[in-house]
Amino acid sequence: MAQRRAFFSLFILLAVAGVHGDSTMKTMEKFSGYPPESDDAGDLGSLSFSVDNNSLERQIDELAGFSDTSAPSVTRIIYSKNDILARRYIKNLMGISGLSVREDAVGNIFGRWEGSHPELAPVATGSHIDAIPYSGKYDGVVGVLGALEAINALKRSGFQPKRSLDVIMFTSEEPTRFGISCLGSRLMAGDEALAQLLLGTVDSHNISFIEAARSAGYMMGQQELSSVFLDHGSYSSFVELHIEQGPILEEEGLSIGIVTAIAAPASIKVDFEGNGGHAGAVLMPSRNDAGLAAAELALAVEKHVLESGSLDTVGTVGIIELHPGAVNSIPSKSHIEIDTRDIDEERRNAVVEKIHQSAVKISKARGVKLLGFHIVNQDPPALAAESIIAAMSVASKQLNLSSKRMISRAYHDSLFVARISPMGMIFIPCYKGYSHKPEEYASIENISNGVKVLALTLAKLSHS
Ligand code: GLV
Ligand code: MN
Ligand code: MN
């Protein structure tokens, strides 16, 4: 009975979307029979719900414990022991939330709350829990644990979804071990070329992707990578909650960022080979230094990015490896990895092309071989769906939370889910915009606001 009342109340809420009646402040007990034991409540129109901040904060800390480096940093690499333990932790929480859990061949994890109309395409939410070396504990995690708490809050409120709700934990959003970003979501979106590539991909210890997946309990038996692909329309909508990873919300004193688009990322691997030799005996005119070729290319990346004339163009050289790596040996080989992004795809492509021209020019000038110039990915940007932007905006207003529309300069699994489903993202402020370093921090109050907006948005989308 309680659930039926909540269900009809939601319809009223949807019918008067944007109208927020204070007189509808109902207690949680009235609808669900649960005492309001948590410390933060949000009014979902006629449907009251609360976020359990204490549990959520504890879970974020517990998950951070599954790390290859010690606190405050977090390092969690795909299919490592800590990644496997963290996955177990998430599956356990999904079970506690009463979700039915399934995993696909690469370990994307799905927890489903079945709706009253399971024949309709479900609504999904989620993010990743893997972490680059020495990063923080909120990137991605807020979108997985926060999604589970959004589901718990809706369940406690007595809300009944019409479309099923899926919480997804994506495998390896970070390009750590196999150099491929958003591995799970790219595959989910049906990337045939990636499925082919992964069959021959190895990590820096020469462990193949397939072997690593098997050691984590995936890709068993005759499982094919193509079994991960989902059809277009498998979901009616997808919403990801994430820390902003930039300073705007905090600087402007806003609670919620409503993402309208995700910038276009590209990543490139370059290898040079020179002659190497003795650091004392080989005179400067006789050298073909592969290390200096890499250094020169790194500076060229910065130059080309700045030449674009737009602050939206960025470029980073995050990896330079020299062989043999001895102080008294001229590098005979170098390996460099470049990340460049822009909200303007053509401008980003022009930078990639200029980097290529520079690599060719530098190799000629220095007499080193350009062994490889490999564009790992060169993705288009993605636009959020108007319908989801509207649902997130209305939800923020109904919750009396200040918000602004913004673009995401970081990439996310949403960039690829957008290929098969309408997509939207909710950002929350993080301290000074810090991310990908141990100082990353988001307050539980801000996280809780994001969870509330997510819960209300999911509730709306599930009945749309
Ligand atoms: C995501 O981790 C990114 O690098 O944008
Ligand atoms: Mn990240
Ligand atoms: Mn992330």
CSV table of N, CA, C and O and ligand atoms in Angstrom, one decimal, residues 128 132 139 173-174 245 436, ligand 2:
chain,number,residue,atom,x,y,z
A,128,HIS,N,33.1,4.0,-12.7
A,128,HIS,CA,34.1,3.1,-12.6
A,128,HIS,C,34.7,3.1,-11.2
A,128,HIS,O,34.6,4.1,-10.5
A,132,ILE,N,44.0,5.3,-11.3
A,132,ILE,CA,45.4,5.4,-11.9
A,132,ILE,C,46.4,5.4,-10.7
A,132,ILE,O,46.0,5.7,-9.6
A,139,ASP,N,37.2,9.7,-7.6
A,139,ASP,CA,37.1,9.6,-9.1
A,139,ASP,C,36.4,8.3,-9.5
A,139,ASP,O,37.0,7.2,-9.2
A,173,GLU,N,38.0,2.2,-16.7
A,173,GLU,CA,37.8,3.5,-17.3
A,173,GLU,C,39.2,4.1,-17.6
A,173,GLU,O,39.4,4.8,-18.5
A,174,GLU,N,40.1,3.8,-16.7
A,174,GLU,CA,41.5,4.4,-16.7
A,174,GLU,C,42.3,3.5,-17.7
A,174,GLU,O,42.3,2.3,-17.6
A,245,GLN,N,36.2,17.3,-11.1
A,245,GLN,CA,37.6,17.2,-11.5
A,245,GLN,C,38.1,18.5,-12.1
A,245,GLN,O,39.1,18.6,-12.8
A,436,HIS,N,43.0,13.0,-9.9
A,436,HIS,CA,44.2,12.2,-10.4
A,436,HIS,C,45.4,12.5,-9.5
A,436,HIS,O,46.5,12.4,-10.0
B,2,MN,MN,40.1,9.3,-13.8
